Amino acid sequence: MNKKQVQERLKKLRTEIDYHRYLYHVLDRQEISDAALDSLKHELFKAEQEYPELITPDSPTQRVGGIPLDKFKKIKHQTRMLSLEDVFSEEEIKGWEGRLQRVLKKSVAFGYYCELKLDGLALNLKYKKGLFASGATRGDGETGEDVTNNVKTIETIPLFLRQPPEKELKKIGLSGTSIKKLLAAIKNGEIEARGEVIIFKSDFARLNQHNAKKGEQIFANPRNAAAGSVRQLDPKIAAERPLKFIVYDLVTDIGLETHEQAHEVLKLLGFKSLKYNKFCPDIKTVIGFHHHWQKRRSDPDFHFDGIVVSVNQLKWYKPLGVRGKTPRYMVAYKFPGEEATTMVEEIKVQVGRTGKLTPTAYLQPVPVGGVTVSRATLHNEDEIKRLGVKLGDTVIIRRAGDVIPEVVRVLKNLRTGKEKAFKMPSACPICGGKVARKRVSDKKQKESVAHYCVNKNCFAVLKRQLEHFVSKGAFNIEGLGPKIIEQLLNEGLVKNAADLFKLTEGDLVPLQRFAEKSAGNLVEAIADKKNISLARFLYALGIDHVGEETAITLTRNFQFSISNFKLNLRKLSDFFKEEKLRGIKDIGPVVAKSIEDWFGNKKNQKFLRDLFDAGVKIKKEKLVKSDKLKGLKIVPTGELKNFSRDEVKRKIRESGGDPQSSVSKNTDFVLAGDNPGSKFDKAKRLGVKIISEEEFLGMIS
Ligand code: IVH
């Protein structure tokens, strides 16, 4: 996007975000999930970080929450109620810490206080001379709604503050001055505390059951129920609702040293603070805390959507300061949401084993549910029509549990007018074969029209090619066995070997047998093999008559100089001309013709281009890595423990030796494994030296 386009995008994003925030904060209603809205806000925030000159004063990143409703009296906050910046990954939380150091221009060893981020309604409570005086919502951050009478009915909000004995305050490490200030504020002054009103999950279920029986309002979720109960005019209704207040900040300055102390003080004053909160000495521990609670997200009886991380030492708050509406010293480290927004870059058709053509959205990669997703299924043509999705659209995608990511909604307000409609192809994108339409019904008995490739060979050939491509002597990709290859093809995730390099965790996790960890491992294992030797590369292509041996011969004979080793298509096709190949010892006419034909084929050329585009690079590899077996002619025979036949040959070659397949008097050694056979007998007869696998290992190590 050029700057003008970014500016346009930001404008549209702001309008869209404002609309959904209005629903959320003012009307306690939602059209899209929290996670999808977070995702839009995140895009806006990041773009504004990149182009600070494009920030407008009315951007949602600069303003807090909603507008106080007219039906309430207003309360002006003495200290602004801010909002939090979200981060979603280890990388981003580390980036946040890095920014703190940059702002301070020094490397400070911050300690952090971590809390669960509750999903409810923020409240500011004021106490005068120790007595509860008023309660206000956040509103626009400056002015909130006066909900004093409603929140007075919440039992976990003390109506008067406890006066802790000095001994207790000393025990939590408060200085003499802080103790004095605190006690004076309780007795004669003001104390302000902030926290979240929530409804516990079990209470929420009971509330909805009860309301259903009486034909009263059913709430979508505990947050809406909590916010709706506090933001209505009749205190009797609030009193009937199972509201709880959980405290998270002491606003009144009594000269404390740490945020952890603030929590201790609040508990002594009679507030409920979460027992799960914890001090973490460094970012690594913070990440551990986050992962711990992400796994146990459903354990507590309340919803939380991440953790709040605060710099623990309060002395840094002022120098770090506030940016827009968010303090720098605090951040929300969110759990991965099941939904996110991103852009459709392309719509391509995948062909599965049954021949079914599945239109698939290729997306700007985005984290969803903890993994990066770069494509989402569009199921079939009917679904594309139902969603109205076009190329270039911003969409909400969902990845729930281990289900294949899908597009659930198009955000049409974000369109630029340049989006393009998609049409199902009339020929199979793999084999060019005929496509037929069939009426099918899915698991949910929903009828739709699916497109099918009618050529049965379309799939089988591809499967064999892929198995060869990843085999030991070729790209040697561990963890990519025949079962998995079949799954990848079944799902249509892979159309040719080049697609392997485009797989992401998000593609793999939904497949059977794939936990997130093994998905990540496989993606890494594949990426690791992008740099490959020419010999392996040539062998992997699966050209008729080109085995490992021939591939090595070809490599040896082309004295590629590494300085211009950027192999491109033209260079390759120039090299592999029959008349040049015919000059090479060990390359016969059939092999030479086969190679030339392969490189001359348009489809193969496109395949090579795809491989290079996917990031495959041919590196110069020394065929001989040591001279431990220099000049020795060695015949392997029998079953070896550590090597397959191809592997041992490779080992011999790498050590400067010459692996041979038949024994003669010129043979230097026979390397004999278990159950050797006729080569062993012949060696004995000719008096050729026989060595064991152990001796061989000793020679090459
Ligand atoms: S600290 C700068 N601590 O999250 C204001 N907030 O996205 C941050 N929230 O308005 C206040 N749990 O409503 C804090 N343990 C926690 C929280 C928490 C939930 C809410 C709060 C705040 C919003 C910011």
mmCIF file of N, CA and C and ligand atoms in Angstrom, residues 41 64 80-86 114-123 138 194-196 246-249 259 263 274 277 305-308 310 325-327 329-330 332 334, ligand 1:
data_model
loop_
_atom_site.group_PDB
_atom_site.id
_atom_site.type_symbol
_atom_site.label_atom_id
_atom_site.label_comp_id
_atom_site.label_asym_id
_atom_site.label_seq_id
_atom_site.Cartn_x
_atom_site.Cartn_y
_atom_site.Cartn_z
ATOM 1 N N LYS A 41 -8.411 -3.334 15.874
ATOM 2 C CA LYS A 41 -7.724 -2.298 16.646
ATOM 3 C C LYS A 41 -6.219 -2.476 16.550
ATOM 4 N N VAL A 64 -10.714 6.776 24.803
ATOM 5 C CA VAL A 64 -11.113 5.642 25.619
ATOM 6 C C VAL A 64 -12.579 5.331 25.412
ATOM 7 N N ARG A 80 -7.567 10.430 34.902
ATOM 8 C CA ARG A 80 -8.162 9.841 33.707
ATOM 9 C C ARG A 80 -8.172 8.310 33.796
ATOM 10 N N MET A 81 -9.251 7.702 33.355
ATOM 11 C CA MET A 81 -9.268 6.230 33.287
ATOM 12 C C MET A 81 -8.795 5.826 31.902
ATOM 13 N N LEU A 82 -7.646 5.196 31.876
ATOM 14 C CA LEU A 82 -7.018 4.906 30.593
ATOM 15 C C LEU A 82 -7.440 3.545 30.069
ATOM 16 N N SER A 83 -6.817 3.197 28.982
ATOM 17 C CA SER A 83 -7.103 1.912 28.364
ATOM 18 C C SER A 83 -5.758 1.199 28.188
ATOM 19 N N LEU A 84 -5.770 0.000 27.669
ATOM 20 C CA LEU A 84 -4.496 -0.727 27.544
ATOM 21 C C LEU A 84 -4.191 -1.085 26.102
ATOM 22 N N GLU A 85 -2.912 -1.043 25.780
ATOM 23 C CA GLU A 85 -2.483 -1.544 24.480
ATOM 24 C C GLU A 85 -2.472 -3.071 24.557
ATOM 25 N N ASP A 86 -2.853 -3.717 23.459
ATOM 26 C CA ASP A 86 -2.838 -5.183 23.424
ATOM 27 C C ASP A 86 -1.584 -5.705 22.758
ATOM 28 N N CYS A 114 1.869 -9.401 37.371
ATOM 29 C CA CYS A 114 0.956 -9.957 36.373
ATOM 30 C C CYS A 114 -0.401 -10.272 36.993
ATOM 31 N N GLU A 115 -1.451 -9.847 36.308
ATOM 32 C CA GLU A 115 -2.817 -10.110 36.778
ATOM 33 C C GLU A 115 -3.628 -10.730 35.654
ATOM 34 N N LEU A 116 -4.670 -11.432 36.025
ATOM 35 C CA LEU A 116 -5.563 -11.943 34.988
ATOM 36 C C LEU A 116 -6.403 -10.768 34.489
ATOM 37 N N LYS A 117 -6.616 -10.711 33.190
ATOM 38 C CA LYS A 117 -7.393 -9.599 32.633
ATOM 39 C C LYS A 117 -8.865 -9.987 32.579
ATOM 40 N N LEU A 118 -9.596 -9.456 33.498
ATOM 41 C CA LEU A 118 -11.010 -9.818 33.640
ATOM 42 C C LEU A 118 -11.849 -9.181 32.547
ATOM 43 N N ASP A 119 -12.906 -9.869 32.205
ATOM 44 C CA ASP A 119 -13.745 -9.386 31.126
ATOM 45 C C ASP A 119 -15.068 -8.900 31.706
ATOM 46 N N GLY A 120 -15.098 -7.624 32.114
ATOM 47 C CA GLY A 120 -16.315 -7.082 32.714
ATOM 48 C C GLY A 120 -16.426 -5.597 32.464
ATOM 49 N N LEU A 121 -16.790 -4.859 33.489
ATOM 50 C CA LEU A 121 -16.968 -3.413 33.348
ATOM 51 C C LEU A 121 -16.077 -2.716 34.377
ATOM 52 N N ALA A 122 -15.280 -1.732 33.919
ATOM 53 C CA ALA A 122 -14.370 -1.037 34.826
ATOM 54 C C ALA A 122 -15.132 -0.032 35.693
ATOM 55 N N LEU A 123 -14.725 0.054 36.948
ATOM 56 C CA LEU A 123 -15.371 0.997 37.877
ATOM 57 C C LEU A 123 -14.330 1.784 38.642
ATOM 58 N N ARG A 138 -16.188 3.934 33.400
ATOM 59 C CA ARG A 138 -15.074 4.607 32.741
ATOM 60 C C ARG A 138 -15.558 5.700 31.789
ATOM 61 N N ARG A 194 -9.776 1.195 41.827
ATOM 62 C CA ARG A 194 -10.395 0.778 40.570
ATOM 63 C C ARG A 194 -10.391 -0.738 40.437
ATOM 64 N N GLY A 195 -11.361 -1.199 39.717
ATOM 65 C CA GLY A 195 -11.433 -2.642 39.505
ATOM 66 C C GLY A 195 -12.510 -2.963 38.492
ATOM 67 N N GLU A 196 -12.870 -4.215 38.420
ATOM 68 C CA GLU A 196 -13.778 -4.689 37.385
ATOM 69 C C GLU A 196 -14.997 -5.356 38.021
ATOM 70 N N ILE A 246 -13.890 -6.986 41.536
ATOM 71 C CA ILE A 246 -12.504 -7.423 41.779
ATOM 72 C C ILE A 246 -11.608 -6.200 41.580
ATOM 73 N N VAL A 247 -10.798 -5.910 42.590
ATOM 74 C CA VAL A 247 -10.011 -4.672 42.568
ATOM 75 C C VAL A 247 -8.692 -4.886 41.820
ATOM 76 N N TYR A 248 -8.208 -3.849 41.117
ATOM 77 C CA TYR A 248 -6.876 -3.979 40.504
ATOM 78 C C TYR A 248 -5.986 -2.748 40.629
ATOM 79 N N ASP A 249 -6.497 -1.663 41.181
ATOM 80 C CA ASP A 249 -5.581 -0.524 41.343
ATOM 81 C C ASP A 249 -5.988 0.422 42.457
ATOM 82 N N HIS A 259 3.576 -1.906 42.597
ATOM 83 C CA HIS A 259 2.176 -2.189 42.293
ATOM 84 C C HIS A 259 1.696 -3.388 43.124
ATOM 85 N N HIS A 263 -1.741 -3.838 45.714
ATOM 86 C CA HIS A 263 -2.694 -4.945 45.860
ATOM 87 C C HIS A 263 -2.799 -5.410 47.311
ATOM 88 N N LEU A 274 -7.541 -10.686 43.104
ATOM 89 C CA LEU A 274 -7.425 -12.092 42.674
ATOM 90 C C LEU A 274 -6.206 -12.758 43.288
ATOM 91 N N ASN A 277 -2.902 -13.453 40.983
ATOM 92 C CA ASN A 277 -1.929 -12.449 40.550
ATOM 93 C C ASN A 277 -0.548 -12.765 41.106
ATOM 94 N N ASP A 305 -9.451 -12.791 29.431
ATOM 95 C CA ASP A 305 -9.043 -12.958 28.037
ATOM 96 C C ASP A 305 -7.561 -12.693 27.814
ATOM 97 N N GLY A 306 -6.808 -12.697 28.924
ATOM 98 C CA GLY A 306 -5.372 -12.493 28.800
ATOM 99 C C GLY A 306 -4.836 -12.106 30.153
ATOM 100 N N ILE A 307 -3.621 -11.552 30.169
ATOM 101 C CA ILE A 307 -3.099 -11.069 31.441
ATOM 102 C C ILE A 307 -2.751 -9.584 31.295
ATOM 103 N N VAL A 308 -2.779 -8.878 32.427
ATOM 104 C CA VAL A 308 -2.332 -7.486 32.427
ATOM 105 C C VAL A 308 -0.949 -7.481 33.060
ATOM 106 N N SER A 310 2.146 -5.213 34.418
ATOM 107 C CA SER A 310 2.530 -3.860 34.831
ATOM 108 C C SER A 310 3.981 -3.870 35.278
ATOM 109 N N LYS A 325 -3.990 7.157 24.751
ATOM 110 C CA LYS A 325 -4.864 6.798 25.863
ATOM 111 C C LYS A 325 -4.310 5.619 26.660
ATOM 112 N N THR A 326 -3.089 5.186 26.303
ATOM 113 C CA THR A 326 -2.575 4.002 26.991
ATOM 114 C C THR A 326 -1.280 4.280 27.739
ATOM 115 N N PRO A 327 -1.193 3.802 28.993
ATOM 116 C CA PRO A 327 0.057 3.979 29.726
ATOM 117 C C PRO A 327 1.126 3.069 29.129
ATOM 118 N N TYR A 329 3.635 1.847 30.827
ATOM 119 C CA TYR A 329 4.158 0.923 31.839
ATOM 120 C C TYR A 329 3.268 -0.301 32.070
ATOM 121 N N MET A 330 2.196 -0.397 31.284
ATOM 122 C CA MET A 330 1.246 -1.482 31.485
ATOM 123 C C MET A 330 0.788 -1.967 30.118
ATOM 124 N N ALA A 332 -1.750 -5.153 27.970
ATOM 125 C CA ALA A 332 -2.591 -6.358 28.021
ATOM 126 C C ALA A 332 -1.962 -7.393 27.096
ATOM 127 N N LYS A 334 -2.733 -10.521 25.549
ATOM 128 C CA LYS A 334 -3.972 -11.273 25.335
ATOM 129 C C LYS A 334 -3.716 -12.725 24.949
HETATM 130 S S1 IVH B 1 -5.407 -2.255 35.071
HETATM 131 C C1 IVH B 1 -4.953 1.492 32.133
HETATM 132 N N1 IVH B 1 -5.953 -4.727 35.576
HETATM 133 O O1 IVH B 1 -9.072 -3.943 30.986
HETATM 134 C C2 IVH B 1 -6.144 0.809 32.694
HETATM 135 N N2 IVH B 1 -7.335 -3.624 34.011
HETATM 136 O O2 IVH B 1 -8.207 -2.828 28.449
HETATM 137 C C3 IVH B 1 -5.799 -0.578 33.065
HETATM 138 N N3 IVH B 1 -9.127 -5.015 33.116
HETATM 139 O O3 IVH B 1 -10.196 -0.701 31.559
HETATM 140 C C4 IVH B 1 -6.341 -0.953 34.364
HETATM 141 N N4 IVH B 1 -8.655 -6.807 34.288
HETATM 142 O O4 IVH B 1 -11.531 -2.646 32.551
HETATM 143 C C5 IVH B 1 -6.300 -3.657 34.866
HETATM 144 N N5 IVH B 1 -6.287 -6.910 36.198
HETATM 145 C C6 IVH B 1 -6.651 -5.856 35.476
HETATM 146 C C7 IVH B 1 -7.764 -5.868 34.609
HETATM 147 C C8 IVH B 1 -8.054 -4.732 33.870
HETATM 148 C C9 IVH B 1 -9.477 -6.262 33.405
HETATM 149 C C10 IVH B 1 -9.836 -4.165 32.148
HETATM 150 C C11 IVH B 1 -10.163 -2.789 32.685
HETATM 151 C C12 IVH B 1 -9.476 -1.842 31.772
HETATM 152 C C13 IVH B 1 -9.339 -2.664 30.516
HETATM 153 C C14 IVH B 1 -8.234 -2.154 29.638
#
